[in-house]
mmCIF file of C-alpha atoms in Angstrom:
data_model
loop_
_atom_site.group_PDB
_atom_site.id
_atom_site.type_symbol
_atom_site.label_atom_id
_atom_site.label_comp_id
_atom_site.label_asym_id
_atom_site.label_seq_id
_atom_site.Cartn_x
_atom_site.Cartn_y
_atom_site.Cartn_z
ATOM 1 C CA MET A 29 26.174 34.362 64.042
ATOM 2 C CA LYS A 30 25.890 37.818 65.527
ATOM 3 C CA GLN A 31 23.174 38.695 62.989
ATOM 4 C CA LEU A 32 21.278 35.507 63.878
ATOM 5 C CA SER A 33 21.369 36.384 67.576
ATOM 6 C CA HIS A 34 20.070 39.825 66.744
ATOM 7 C CA LEU A 35 17.183 38.249 64.813
ATOM 8 C CA PHE A 36 16.238 36.044 67.778
ATOM 9 C CA TYR A 37 16.315 39.137 69.960
ATOM 10 C CA LEU A 38 13.944 40.986 67.617
ATOM 11 C CA LEU A 39 11.548 38.095 67.024
ATOM 12 C CA PRO A 40 9.530 38.487 70.265
ATOM 13 C CA GLN A 41 9.235 42.228 69.584
ATOM 14 C CA LEU A 42 8.017 41.589 66.017
ATOM 15 C CA LEU A 43 5.447 39.118 67.306
ATOM 16 C CA LEU A 44 4.324 41.665 69.893
ATOM 17 C CA VAL A 45 3.914 44.325 67.213
ATOM 18 C CA SER A 46 1.880 41.876 65.105
ATOM 19 C CA PHE A 47 -0.275 40.954 68.103
ATOM 20 C CA CYS A 48 -0.878 44.597 69.008
ATOM 21 C CA SER A 49 -1.822 45.389 65.405
ATOM 22 C CA ALA A 50 -4.418 42.625 65.474
ATOM 23 C CA GLN A 51 -5.769 43.990 68.732
ATOM 24 C CA THR A 52 -6.174 47.508 67.330
ATOM 25 C CA MET A 53 -7.916 46.626 64.072
ATOM 26 C CA GLU A 54 -9.893 49.540 62.661
ATOM 27 C CA LEU A 55 -13.370 48.042 62.846
ATOM 28 C CA PRO A 56 -16.277 49.952 61.292
ATOM 29 C CA LYS A 57 -17.508 52.725 63.551
ATOM 30 C CA ILE A 58 -21.218 53.552 63.606
ATOM 31 C CA SER A 59 -23.735 55.282 65.850
ATOM 32 C CA SER A 60 -26.661 53.139 66.937
ATOM 33 C CA GLN A 61 -28.573 51.918 69.953
ATOM 34 C CA TYR A 62 -29.348 48.645 68.212
ATOM 35 C CA LEU A 63 -25.945 46.994 68.393
ATOM 36 C CA THR A 64 -25.700 43.872 70.524
ATOM 37 C CA GLN A 65 -23.570 44.727 73.519
ATOM 38 C CA GLY A 66 -23.113 41.222 74.825
ATOM 39 C CA ASN A 67 -20.243 39.058 73.651
ATOM 40 C CA ASP A 68 -20.965 35.418 72.799
ATOM 41 C CA TYR A 69 -17.804 33.767 74.075
ATOM 42 C CA GLY A 70 -18.864 30.436 72.561
ATOM 43 C CA ALA A 71 -19.034 31.847 69.023
ATOM 44 C CA ALA A 72 -16.414 30.995 66.438
ATOM 45 C CA LEU A 73 -14.268 34.054 65.763
ATOM 46 C CA VAL A 74 -13.219 34.775 62.180
ATOM 47 C CA ILE A 75 -10.795 37.682 61.775
ATOM 48 C CA VAL A 76 -10.054 39.048 58.324
ATOM 49 C CA ASP A 77 -6.747 40.854 58.027
ATOM 50 C CA TYR A 78 -6.432 43.060 54.955
ATOM 51 C CA ASP A 79 -3.333 44.869 53.778
ATOM 52 C CA TYR A 80 -1.687 45.706 50.465
ATOM 53 C CA LYS A 81 -4.693 44.504 48.436
ATOM 54 C CA LYS A 82 -4.578 41.045 49.972
ATOM 55 C CA ALA A 83 -6.739 39.424 52.641
ATOM 56 C CA SER A 84 -5.857 36.640 55.054
ATOM 57 C CA LEU A 85 -7.747 34.834 57.809
ATOM 58 C CA ILE A 86 -6.827 34.669 61.471
ATOM 59 C CA LEU A 87 -8.459 31.543 62.896
ATOM 60 C CA GLY A 88 -7.819 30.336 66.420
ATOM 61 C CA GLY A 89 -5.158 33.024 66.700
ATOM 62 C CA LYS A 90 -3.192 31.732 63.703
ATOM 63 C CA PRO A 91 -2.852 33.296 60.219
ATOM 64 C CA PHE A 92 -4.091 31.409 57.167
ATOM 65 C CA GLU A 93 -4.574 32.068 53.484
ATOM 66 C CA PHE A 94 -7.992 33.518 52.692
ATOM 67 C CA SER A 95 -9.816 30.433 51.410
ATOM 68 C CA GLN A 96 -13.005 28.462 51.852
ATOM 69 C CA LYS A 97 -11.044 25.330 52.755
ATOM 70 C CA ASN A 98 -9.165 26.979 55.620
ATOM 71 C CA LEU A 99 -12.397 28.393 57.027
ATOM 72 C CA TYR A 100 -14.108 24.990 56.842
ATOM 73 C CA ASP A 101 -11.144 23.210 58.436
ATOM 74 C CA TYR A 102 -11.367 25.637 61.354
ATOM 75 C CA LEU A 103 -15.122 25.229 61.755
ATOM 76 C CA ASP A 104 -14.940 21.431 61.400
ATOM 77 C CA GLU A 105 -12.376 21.289 64.196
ATOM 78 C CA ARG A 106 -14.358 23.668 66.382
ATOM 79 C CA TYR A 107 -17.636 21.806 65.986
ATOM 80 C CA LYS A 108 -16.326 18.238 65.926
ATOM 81 C CA LYS A 109 -17.806 17.431 69.359
ATOM 82 C CA LEU A 110 -21.222 18.923 68.563
ATOM 83 C CA ASN A 111 -24.045 17.309 66.656
ATOM 84 C CA GLN A 112 -25.028 18.898 63.353
ATOM 85 C CA GLU A 113 -28.173 20.629 64.588
ATOM 86 C CA ILE A 114 -26.417 22.351 67.486
ATOM 87 C CA SER A 115 -23.360 23.341 65.438
ATOM 88 C CA LYS A 116 -25.517 25.060 62.818
ATOM 89 C CA GLN A 117 -27.193 27.145 65.530
ATOM 90 C CA ALA A 118 -23.817 28.419 66.733
ATOM 91 C CA ASN A 119 -22.948 32.059 66.085
ATOM 92 C CA ILE A 120 -19.980 33.140 64.002
ATOM 93 C CA LYS A 121 -18.344 36.482 64.804
ATOM 94 C CA ILE A 122 -16.492 38.394 62.120
ATOM 95 C CA GLU A 123 -13.925 41.113 62.710
ATOM 96 C CA ALA A 124 -12.608 42.998 59.681
ATOM 97 C CA PRO A 125 -11.122 46.465 59.028
ATOM 98 C CA LYS A 126 -13.441 49.220 57.847
ATOM 99 C CA TYR A 127 -11.429 49.885 54.662
ATOM 100 C CA MET A 128 -11.558 46.246 53.467
ATOM 101 C CA PRO A 129 -13.430 45.726 50.153
ATOM 102 C CA VAL A 130 -16.826 44.226 50.940
ATOM 103 C CA SER A 131 -16.259 41.437 48.386
ATOM 104 C CA TYR A 132 -14.292 39.523 51.038
ATOM 105 C CA LEU A 133 -17.249 39.656 53.387
ATOM 106 C CA GLN A 134 -19.495 38.484 50.526
ATOM 107 C CA ASP A 135 -17.172 35.504 50.072
ATOM 108 C CA ILE A 136 -17.376 34.569 53.751
ATOM 109 C CA TYR A 137 -21.151 35.007 53.763
ATOM 110 C CA ALA A 138 -21.450 32.642 50.769
ATOM 111 C CA TRP A 139 -19.145 30.086 52.390
ATOM 112 C CA ILE A 140 -21.086 30.191 55.664
ATOM 113 C CA GLN A 141 -24.319 29.894 53.692
ATOM 114 C CA ILE A 142 -22.987 26.666 52.135
ATOM 115 C CA TYR A 143 -21.620 25.395 55.446
ATOM 116 C CA GLY A 144 -25.014 25.781 57.085
ATOM 117 C CA ASN A 145 -24.590 28.208 59.982
ATOM 118 C CA GLN A 146 -27.462 30.656 60.271
ATOM 119 C CA TYR A 147 -26.161 33.633 62.241
ATOM 120 C CA LEU A 148 -23.304 36.092 61.801
ATOM 121 C CA HIS A 149 -22.363 38.820 64.267
ATOM 122 C CA LEU A 150 -20.306 41.624 62.751
ATOM 123 C CA ALA A 151 -17.970 43.421 65.158
ATOM 124 C CA MET A 152 -18.285 47.227 65.221
ATOM 125 C CA TYR A 153 -17.349 50.169 67.399
ATOM 126 C CA GLU A 154 -20.222 52.323 68.581
ATOM 127 C CA SER A 155 -19.294 55.999 68.240
ATOM 128 C CA MET A 156 -20.072 56.751 71.897
ATOM 129 C CA SER A 157 -17.925 53.793 73.062
ATOM 130 C CA PRO A 158 -15.095 53.721 70.508
ATOM 131 C CA ASP A 159 -12.967 51.221 72.444
ATOM 132 C CA LYS A 160 -15.672 48.636 73.134
ATOM 133 C CA LYS A 161 -16.579 46.017 70.525
ATOM 134 C CA GLN A 162 -20.255 45.585 69.891
ATOM 135 C CA TYR A 163 -22.037 43.461 67.330
ATOM 136 C CA LEU A 164 -24.475 43.895 64.474
ATOM 137 C CA PRO A 165 -26.458 40.669 63.930
ATOM 138 C CA LEU A 166 -27.073 39.324 60.436
ATOM 139 C CA ASP A 167 -29.112 36.265 59.466
ATOM 140 C CA VAL A 168 -27.578 33.964 56.886
ATOM 141 C CA LEU A 169 -30.440 33.059 54.563
ATOM 142 C CA PRO A 170 -30.758 29.555 53.083
ATOM 143 C CA PHE A 171 -30.093 28.734 49.446
ATOM 144 C CA ASN A 172 -30.106 25.026 48.597
ATOM 145 C CA ARG A 173 -29.968 25.134 44.771
ATOM 146 C CA LEU A 174 -26.466 26.540 44.369
ATOM 147 C CA GLU A 175 -25.053 23.990 41.929
ATOM 148 C CA GLU A 176 -28.080 24.313 39.645
ATOM 149 C CA ALA A 177 -27.970 28.107 39.988
ATOM 150 C CA CYS A 178 -24.299 28.160 38.934
ATOM 151 C CA GLY A 179 -25.111 26.134 35.831
ATOM 152 C CA TYR A 180 -27.973 28.449 34.965
ATOM 153 C CA TYR A 181 -25.821 31.551 35.498
ATOM 154 C CA ALA A 182 -23.046 30.173 33.259
ATOM 155 C CA LYS A 183 -25.540 29.371 30.508
ATOM 156 C CA LYS A 184 -27.122 32.841 30.694
ATOM 157 C CA SER A 185 -23.624 34.348 30.538
ATOM 158 C CA GLY A 186 -22.732 32.300 27.461
ATOM 159 C CA LYS A 187 -19.984 30.372 29.229
ATOM 160 C CA SER A 188 -19.263 26.668 29.500
ATOM 161 C CA ASN A 189 -17.829 26.728 33.030
ATOM 162 C CA THR A 190 -18.401 23.969 35.544
ATOM 163 C CA ALA A 191 -20.594 24.885 38.506
ATOM 164 C CA ILE A 192 -17.615 25.336 40.826
ATOM 165 C CA GLY A 193 -15.766 27.278 38.113
ATOM 166 C CA THR A 194 -18.691 29.676 37.864
ATOM 167 C CA PHE A 195 -18.875 30.051 41.631
ATOM 168 C CA THR A 196 -15.126 30.676 41.847
ATOM 169 C CA GLU A 197 -15.389 33.506 39.320
ATOM 170 C CA VAL A 198 -17.742 35.292 41.712
ATOM 171 C CA HIS A 199 -16.130 34.068 44.943
ATOM 172 C CA PRO A 200 -12.392 33.445 44.455
ATOM 173 C CA ASN A 201 -10.580 30.939 46.678
ATOM 174 C CA SER A 202 -13.634 28.640 46.742
ATOM 175 C CA GLN A 203 -13.368 24.874 46.355
ATOM 176 C CA LEU A 204 -16.772 23.454 47.327
ATOM 177 C CA LEU A 205 -20.455 24.023 46.652
ATOM 178 C CA THR A 206 -21.545 21.760 49.502
ATOM 179 C CA THR A 207 -20.076 20.231 52.655
ATOM 180 C CA ASP A 208 -20.418 16.747 54.077
ATOM 181 C CA ASN A 209 -22.029 17.943 57.303
ATOM 182 C CA SER A 210 -24.549 20.318 55.750
ATOM 183 C CA LYS A 211 -25.710 18.850 52.456
ATOM 184 C CA ASP A 212 -28.286 16.520 54.060
ATOM 185 C CA ILE A 213 -29.536 18.948 56.694
ATOM 186 C CA GLN A 214 -33.068 20.157 56.126
ATOM 187 C CA LEU A 215 -35.052 22.820 57.858
ATOM 188 C CA SER A 216 -37.211 21.554 60.681
ATOM 189 C CA LYS A 217 -40.864 22.108 59.900
ATOM 190 C CA LYS A 218 -41.341 22.819 63.593
ATOM 191 C CA ASP A 219 -39.273 25.981 63.274
ATOM 192 C CA ILE A 220 -40.443 27.571 60.031
ATOM 193 C CA ARG A 221 -39.754 31.297 59.990
ATOM 194 C CA PRO A 222 -40.248 34.002 57.357
ATOM 195 C CA LYS A 223 -36.576 33.794 56.318
ATOM 196 C CA HIS A 224 -37.155 30.166 55.261
ATOM 197 C CA TYR A 225 -39.405 31.259 52.401
ATOM 198 C CA ILE A 226 -38.067 31.901 48.918
ATOM 199 C CA PRO A 227 -38.173 35.688 48.316
ATOM 200 C CA GLN A 228 -40.837 36.990 45.982
ATOM 201 C CA LYS A 229 -41.208 40.677 46.767
ATOM 202 C CA MET A 230 -37.806 42.391 46.951
ATOM 203 C CA LEU A 231 -36.562 45.952 47.225
ATOM 204 C CA HIS A 232 -32.969 46.397 46.041
ATOM 205 C CA ILE A 233 -30.473 48.785 47.586
ATOM 206 C CA ASP A 234 -27.355 49.215 45.455
ATOM 207 C CA LEU A 235 -24.023 50.074 47.048
ATOM 208 C CA LYS A 236 -21.553 51.616 44.637
ATOM 209 C CA GLU A 237 -18.049 52.962 44.991
ATOM 210 C CA LYS A 238 -17.416 56.549 46.083
ATOM 211 C CA ASN A 239 -19.998 56.121 48.852
ATOM 212 C CA GLU A 240 -22.980 56.066 46.516
ATOM 213 C CA VAL A 241 -26.218 54.378 47.596
ATOM 214 C CA ILE A 242 -28.963 53.883 45.004
ATOM 215 C CA PHE A 243 -32.567 53.164 46.006
ATOM 216 C CA LYS A 244 -35.397 53.157 43.481
ATOM 217 C CA LYS A 245 -33.040 54.521 40.813
ATOM 218 C CA GLN A 246 -32.130 57.563 42.909
ATOM 219 C CA GLN A 247 -28.988 58.326 44.857
ATOM 220 C CA VAL A 248 -29.873 58.652 48.527
ATOM 221 C CA ASN A 249 -28.126 59.685 51.703
ATOM 222 C CA THR A 250 -27.584 56.846 54.164
ATOM 223 C CA MET A 251 -28.939 59.090 56.926
ATOM 224 C CA VAL A 252 -32.391 59.222 55.295
ATOM 225 C CA LEU A 253 -32.408 55.682 53.883
ATOM 226 C CA GLY A 254 -33.807 54.293 57.138
ATOM 227 C CA SER A 255 -36.814 56.615 57.017
ATOM 228 C CA MET A 256 -37.460 55.726 53.382
ATOM 229 C CA ILE A 257 -37.382 52.012 54.174
ATOM 230 C CA GLN A 258 -39.625 52.554 57.207
ATOM 231 C CA ASN A 259 -42.208 54.126 54.892
ATOM 232 C CA GLU A 260 -41.928 51.133 52.559
ATOM 233 C CA LEU A 261 -42.577 48.785 55.484
ATOM 234 C CA MET A 262 -45.587 50.826 56.551
ATOM 235 C CA GLU A 263 -47.012 50.740 53.044
ATOM 236 C CA ASN A 264 -46.351 47.031 52.566
ATOM 237 C CA TYR A 265 -47.683 45.829 55.935
ATOM 238 C CA ASN A 266 -50.388 48.497 56.357
ATOM 239 C CA SER A 267 -49.410 49.092 60.009
ATOM 240 C CA SER A 268 -51.126 45.825 60.908
ATOM 241 C CA TYR A 269 -50.413 44.143 64.259
ATOM 242 C CA ASN A 270 -51.371 40.713 62.978
ATOM 243 C CA LYS A 271 -48.937 38.035 61.833
ATOM 244 C CA THR A 272 -48.272 38.671 58.181
ATOM 245 C CA SER A 273 -48.795 36.053 55.484
ATOM 246 C CA PRO A 274 -45.923 34.800 53.271
ATOM 247 C CA GLU A 275 -47.470 36.641 50.313
ATOM 248 C CA LYS A 276 -46.760 39.938 52.092
ATOM 249 C CA HIS A 277 -43.149 39.245 53.052
ATOM 250 C CA LEU A 278 -40.837 42.033 51.920
ATOM 251 C CA TRP A 279 -37.117 41.410 51.472
ATOM 252 C CA LEU A 280 -34.528 44.185 51.411
ATOM 253 C CA ASN A 281 -31.681 42.989 49.221
ATOM 254 C CA LEU A 282 -28.213 44.548 49.135
ATOM 255 C CA ARG A 283 -26.409 44.539 45.777
ATOM 256 C CA MET A 284 -22.794 45.624 46.139
ATOM 257 C CA GLU A 285 -19.888 46.483 43.914
ATOM 258 C CA LYS A 286 -16.792 44.539 44.899
ATOM 259 C CA LYS A 287 -14.672 47.518 45.987
ATOM 260 C CA VAL A 288 -17.274 49.129 48.245
ATOM 261 C CA PRO A 289 -15.558 49.554 51.647
ATOM 262 C CA TYR A 290 -16.795 47.569 54.622
ATOM 263 C CA GLN A 291 -17.559 50.824 56.487
ATOM 264 C CA GLN A 292 -20.101 51.851 53.834
ATOM 265 C CA TYR A 293 -21.725 48.403 53.935
ATOM 266 C CA ALA A 294 -22.004 48.571 57.731
ATOM 267 C CA GLU A 295 -23.700 51.976 57.584
ATOM 268 C CA VAL A 296 -26.271 50.816 55.025
ATOM 269 C CA LEU A 297 -26.927 47.516 56.814
ATOM 270 C CA LEU A 298 -27.502 49.455 60.018
ATOM 271 C CA ALA A 299 -29.929 51.823 58.260
ATOM 272 C CA LEU A 300 -32.000 48.849 57.090
ATOM 273 C CA GLN A 301 -32.037 47.277 60.532
ATOM 274 C CA GLU A 302 -32.970 50.571 62.172
ATOM 275 C CA ALA A 303 -35.880 50.939 59.733
ATOM 276 C CA PHE A 304 -37.372 47.727 61.091
ATOM 277 C CA HIS A 305 -36.797 48.773 64.703
ATOM 278 C CA LEU A 306 -38.422 52.162 64.133
ATOM 279 C CA TYR A 307 -41.415 50.495 62.506
ATOM 280 C CA TRP A 308 -41.637 47.996 65.376
ATOM 281 C CA GLU A 309 -41.518 50.902 67.841
ATOM 282 C CA GLU A 310 -44.540 52.445 66.154
ATOM 283 C CA LEU A 311 -46.471 49.177 66.309
ATOM 284 C CA ALA A 312 -45.471 48.643 69.953
ATOM 285 C CA TYR A 313 -46.705 52.087 71.036
ATOM 286 C CA ASN A 314 -49.966 51.723 69.148
ATOM 287 C CA LYS A 315 -50.717 48.185 70.358
ATOM 288 C CA TYR A 316 -49.180 48.033 73.849
ATOM 289 C CA GLN A 317 -48.522 51.709 74.696
ATOM 290 C CA LYS A 318 -44.894 50.776 75.390
ATOM 291 C CA ALA A 319 -41.546 51.076 73.636
ATOM 292 C CA TYR A 320 -40.529 47.950 71.762
ATOM 293 C CA LEU A 321 -37.617 47.249 74.119
ATOM 294 C CA GLU A 322 -39.991 47.497 77.111
ATOM 295 C CA LEU A 323 -42.175 44.658 75.823
ATOM 296 C CA ASP A 324 -41.873 41.117 77.147
ATOM 297 C CA VAL A 325 -40.411 38.403 74.925
ATOM 298 C CA GLN A 326 -43.779 37.187 73.617
ATOM 299 C CA GLN A 327 -44.969 40.718 72.805
ATOM 300 C CA GLN A 328 -41.754 41.466 70.907
ATOM 301 C CA TRP A 329 -42.203 38.227 68.997
ATOM 302 C CA ASN A 330 -45.752 39.228 68.071
ATOM 303 C CA ILE A 331 -44.555 42.594 66.760
ATOM 304 C CA ARG A 332 -41.776 41.021 64.678
ATOM 305 C CA GLN A 333 -44.222 38.581 63.112
ATOM 306 C CA ALA A 334 -46.243 41.526 61.816
ATOM 307 C CA ALA A 335 -43.177 42.789 59.908
ATOM 308 C CA PRO A 336 -40.350 40.218 59.802
ATOM 309 C CA LYS A 337 -36.809 41.548 59.446
ATOM 310 C CA LEU A 338 -35.805 40.124 56.070
ATOM 311 C CA ILE A 339 -32.457 41.482 54.900
ATOM 312 C CA SER A 340 -30.644 39.593 52.163
ATOM 313 C CA GLN A 341 -27.438 39.980 50.184
ATOM 314 C CA TYR A 342 -27.792 37.374 47.468
ATOM 315 C CA ASP A 343 -24.919 37.331 45.000
ATOM 316 C CA GLN A 344 -25.614 37.611 41.266
ATOM 317 C CA ILE A 345 -25.727 33.824 40.806
ATOM 318 C CA GLU A 346 -28.371 33.308 43.474
ATOM 319 C CA LEU A 347 -30.354 36.432 42.668
ATOM 320 C CA GLN A 348 -30.740 35.609 38.984
ATOM 321 C CA PHE A 349 -31.864 32.058 39.779
ATOM 322 C CA ILE A 350 -34.396 33.233 42.377
ATOM 323 C CA GLN A 351 -35.883 35.855 40.089
ATOM 324 C CA ASP A 352 -35.986 33.680 36.948
ATOM 325 C CA LYS A 353 -36.800 30.271 38.416
ATOM 326 C CA LEU A 354 -38.239 30.390 41.927
ATOM 327 C CA SER A 355 -40.148 33.582 42.652
ATOM 328 C CA GLU A 356 -43.299 32.953 40.617
ATOM 329 C CA GLY A 357 -46.529 31.365 41.882
ATOM 330 C CA SER A 358 -47.448 30.698 45.501
ATOM 331 C CA PRO A 359 -44.801 31.285 48.179
ATOM 332 C CA GLN A 360 -42.517 28.288 48.619
ATOM 333 C CA LEU A 361 -40.301 27.162 51.469
ATOM 334 C CA TRP A 362 -36.687 26.312 50.759
ATOM 335 C CA PHE A 363 -37.560 23.141 52.695
ATOM 336 C CA ASP A 364 -39.873 22.055 49.865
ATOM 337 C CA VAL A 365 -37.562 22.871 46.943
ATOM 338 C CA LYS A 366 -35.711 19.779 45.762
#
């Protein structure tokens, strides 16, 4: 009985320690002026806790097993009072420790892609403000042929897996390839954007363990990757101010080994985003004689249409299907692919 009383005495302290640990998560730390400083308090918050080679989810302040079902249950409950169109426009914030293998983030990205939300905001610390969370935005690109792509991938691999079995090999703890509230949603033709086109022209950046980054078959330093990508943008878009055509769209695709740490991913993702901003700055000065951030909303929109920010991280199932089945011929919208 005395031991039981002692346990009840310690329980609040143990909960406090757990709470404090969650509050002091070692988020990736990067140096950039392009992080989003504002906090979207209406966004769904997904926290990934990682320790001893195992990940778990903290959703609504409660711990759960790391699984697609638990994430969907949380989002279904959160969005139950919203119509489908509004819920899919809602942001999702992700907090995860910098040493976590990036494969867990790839799983969440794939699950969100299936669920239908279009925007992720990844929590970071900016080096000059190490105690203040800021956010790196990331578009979730559409992919509406997942079941067919899984079958194609299994066949190419010489396996006889079901579609979900194939998907689960790449993304463990998955149960679904579609959801009831997203499978019938189509893109509105009133809001077609470059990201709604199926990629045709892609540059691949490979992230490997031991902090290796490979671009065009050469190992590169993350610090110079942004400048290299900026040059690629300049060459592809010819420094034009005009809205680019779908034939000219250039995607930057991240291919990642499973054990690459989240910190390395964040640094490379930032380098790609900065490349676009630096290119936009050049266009803004040449066209408007102003810095990009000094332009009004319409002028910034015009600049972005000349060189759309298209950053993808298709997994091997999706990438193989896009390259073998969908990327030939005239540019297609995902909206038109049945």
